[in-house]
Amino acid sequence: KELMSSLINLPQLRELDLSLNCIAMRGCEALSALLRHPQSKLESLKLGSNNIGDKEVEVLAESLAVNTALTTLTLSNCGPQEQDSKHQLLRRCWNSITNSG
């Protein structure tokens, strides 16, 4: 809980592995704030094996649209919704960002 609320104060962070955690909406909102931070240097974000639902996916997708530093995003085993359209949207958003730069 405290780590997630502290993320916005760590724009110099380059790698973050939150695999196998229950980050929930609060965690996704904190990650979104970090990804949107104009001085964010986060290059690698691992979220594997988290139960990330549709609403959390929307929050993350919106932040990816403005982030230019992230080069690696891991979403493997993100719950039963992993094949749902919104998870696919997040993956397509990520792919278009990484393929355009």
PDB file of C-alpha atoms in Angstrom, residues 15-99:
ATOM      1  CA  GLU A  15      12.730  -1.082 -13.567  1.00  0.00           C
ATOM      2  CA  LEU A  16       9.751  -2.243 -11.541  1.00  0.00           C
ATOM      3  CA  ASP A  17       8.693  -5.858 -11.045  1.00  0.00           C
ATOM      4  CA  LEU A  18       5.272  -6.179  -9.418  1.00  0.00           C
ATOM      5  CA  SER A  19       4.683  -9.732 -10.621  1.00  0.00           C
ATOM      6  CA  LEU A  20       2.715 -12.001  -8.294  1.00  0.00           C
ATOM      7  CA  ASN A  21       1.171  -9.102  -6.375  1.00  0.00           C
ATOM      8  CA  CYS A  22      -2.408  -8.033  -5.976  1.00  0.00           C
ATOM      9  CA  ILE A  23      -1.980  -4.489  -7.254  1.00  0.00           C
ATOM     10  CA  ALA A  24      -5.715  -3.890  -7.846  1.00  0.00           C
ATOM     11  CA  MET A  25      -7.088  -0.515  -8.953  1.00  0.00           C
ATOM     12  CA  ARG A  26      -5.085   1.476  -6.420  1.00  0.00           C
ATOM     13  CA  GLY A  27      -1.870   0.000  -7.765  1.00  0.00           C
ATOM     14  CA  CYS A  28      -2.863   0.625 -11.382  1.00  0.00           C
ATOM     15  CA  GLU A  29      -3.709   4.226 -10.545  1.00  0.00           C
ATOM     16  CA  ALA A  30      -0.309   4.681  -8.882  1.00  0.00           C
ATOM     17  CA  LEU A  31       1.414   3.100 -11.882  1.00  0.00           C
ATOM     18  CA  SER A  32      -0.574   5.325 -14.195  1.00  0.00           C
ATOM     19  CA  ALA A  33       0.538   8.415 -12.294  1.00  0.00           C
ATOM     20  CA  LEU A  34       4.159   7.268 -12.542  1.00  0.00           C
ATOM     21  CA  LEU A  35       3.848   6.514 -16.268  1.00  0.00           C
ATOM     22  CA  ARG A  36       2.265   9.933 -16.870  1.00  0.00           C
ATOM     23  CA  HIS A  37       4.928  11.786 -14.875  1.00  0.00           C
ATOM     24  CA  PRO A  38       6.819  13.999 -17.352  1.00  0.00           C
ATOM     25  CA  GLN A  39      10.165  12.948 -15.882  1.00  0.00           C
ATOM     26  CA  SER A  40       9.360   9.226 -15.660  1.00  0.00           C
ATOM     27  CA  LYS A  41      12.321   7.073 -16.632  1.00  0.00           C
ATOM     28  CA  LEU A  42      10.559   3.728 -16.121  1.00  0.00           C
ATOM     29  CA  GLU A  43      11.777   1.448 -18.903  1.00  0.00           C
ATOM     30  CA  SER A  44      10.624  -1.972 -17.697  1.00  0.00           C
ATOM     31  CA  LEU A  45       7.332  -2.814 -15.972  1.00  0.00           C
ATOM     32  CA  LYS A  46       6.475  -6.410 -15.063  1.00  0.00           C
ATOM     33  CA  LEU A  47       2.897  -7.057 -14.015  1.00  0.00           C
ATOM     34  CA  GLY A  48       2.712 -10.796 -14.674  1.00  0.00           C
ATOM     35  CA  SER A  49       0.417 -12.973 -12.547  1.00  0.00           C
ATOM     36  CA  ASN A  50      -1.685 -10.089 -11.265  1.00  0.00           C
ATOM     37  CA  ASN A  51      -5.450 -10.196 -11.483  1.00  0.00           C
ATOM     38  CA  ILE A  52      -5.904  -7.069 -13.583  1.00  0.00           C
ATOM     39  CA  GLY A  53      -9.493  -6.442 -14.650  1.00  0.00           C
ATOM     40  CA  ASP A  54     -11.057  -4.332 -17.366  1.00  0.00           C
ATOM     41  CA  LYS A  55     -11.121  -1.080 -15.385  1.00  0.00           C
ATOM     42  CA  GLU A  56      -7.466  -1.453 -14.404  1.00  0.00           C
ATOM     43  CA  VAL A  57      -6.586  -2.146 -18.042  1.00  0.00           C
ATOM     44  CA  GLU A  58      -8.278   1.095 -19.107  1.00  0.00           C
ATOM     45  CA  VAL A  59      -6.254   3.081 -16.554  1.00  0.00           C
ATOM     46  CA  LEU A  60      -2.982   1.535 -17.744  1.00  0.00           C
ATOM     47  CA  ALA A  61      -3.819   1.939 -21.447  1.00  0.00           C
ATOM     48  CA  GLU A  62      -4.501   5.648 -21.022  1.00  0.00           C
ATOM     49  CA  SER A  63      -1.135   6.193 -19.352  1.00  0.00           C
ATOM     50  CA  LEU A  64       0.730   4.272 -22.059  1.00  0.00           C
ATOM     51  CA  ALA A  65      -0.516   6.764 -24.615  1.00  0.00           C
ATOM     52  CA  VAL A  66       1.533   9.565 -23.033  1.00  0.00           C
ATOM     53  CA  ASN A  67       4.581   7.658 -21.794  1.00  0.00           C
ATOM     54  CA  THR A  68       7.705   7.646 -23.958  1.00  0.00           C
ATOM     55  CA  ALA A  69      10.230   5.895 -21.705  1.00  0.00           C
ATOM     56  CA  LEU A  70       8.700   2.429 -21.227  1.00  0.00           C
ATOM     57  CA  THR A  71      10.241  -0.199 -23.508  1.00  0.00           C
ATOM     58  CA  THR A  72       9.209  -3.450 -21.769  1.00  0.00           C
ATOM     59  CA  LEU A  73       5.767  -4.367 -20.463  1.00  0.00           C
ATOM     60  CA  THR A  74       5.012  -7.854 -19.145  1.00  0.00           C
ATOM     61  CA  LEU A  75       1.350  -8.837 -18.741  1.00  0.00           C
ATOM     62  CA  SER A  76       1.507 -12.637 -18.751  1.00  0.00           C
ATOM     63  CA  ASN A  77      -1.007 -14.558 -16.626  1.00  0.00           C
ATOM     64  CA  CYS A  78      -3.000 -11.488 -15.657  1.00  0.00           C
ATOM     65  CA  GLY A  79      -6.136 -13.347 -14.662  1.00  0.00           C
ATOM     66  CA  PRO A  80      -9.097 -14.999 -16.333  1.00  0.00           C
ATOM     67  CA  GLN A  81      -9.834 -11.882 -18.369  1.00  0.00           C
ATOM     68  CA  GLU A  82      -6.453 -12.046 -20.101  1.00  0.00           C
ATOM     69  CA  GLN A  83      -8.015 -12.890 -23.467  1.00  0.00           C
ATOM     70  CA  ASP A  84     -10.814 -10.312 -23.132  1.00  0.00           C
ATOM     71  CA  SER A  85     -11.056  -7.501 -25.622  1.00  0.00           C
ATOM     72  CA  LYS A  86      -9.774  -4.829 -23.225  1.00  0.00           C
ATOM     73  CA  HIS A  87      -6.653  -6.830 -22.449  1.00  0.00           C
ATOM     74  CA  GLN A  88      -6.166  -7.228 -26.179  1.00  0.00           C
ATOM     75  CA  LEU A  89      -6.682  -3.464 -26.553  1.00  0.00           C
ATOM     76  CA  LEU A  90      -3.924  -2.828 -24.002  1.00  0.00           C
ATOM     77  CA  ARG A  91      -1.612  -5.167 -25.878  1.00  0.00           C
ATOM     78  CA  ARG A  92      -2.444  -3.483 -29.223  1.00  0.00           C
ATOM     79  CA  CYS A  93      -1.903  -0.044 -27.679  1.00  0.00           C
ATOM     80  CA  TRP A  94       1.448  -1.219 -26.339  1.00  0.00           C
ATOM     81  CA  ASN A  95       2.405  -2.764 -29.687  1.00  0.00           C
ATOM     82  CA  SER A  96       1.562   0.377 -31.628  1.00  0.00           C
ATOM     83  CA  ILE A  97       3.625   2.492 -29.253  1.00  0.00           C
ATOM     84  CA  THR A  98       6.656   0.205 -29.406  1.00  0.00           C
ATOM     85  CA  ASN A  99       6.452  -0.221 -33.173  1.00  0.00           C
TER      86      ASN A  99
END
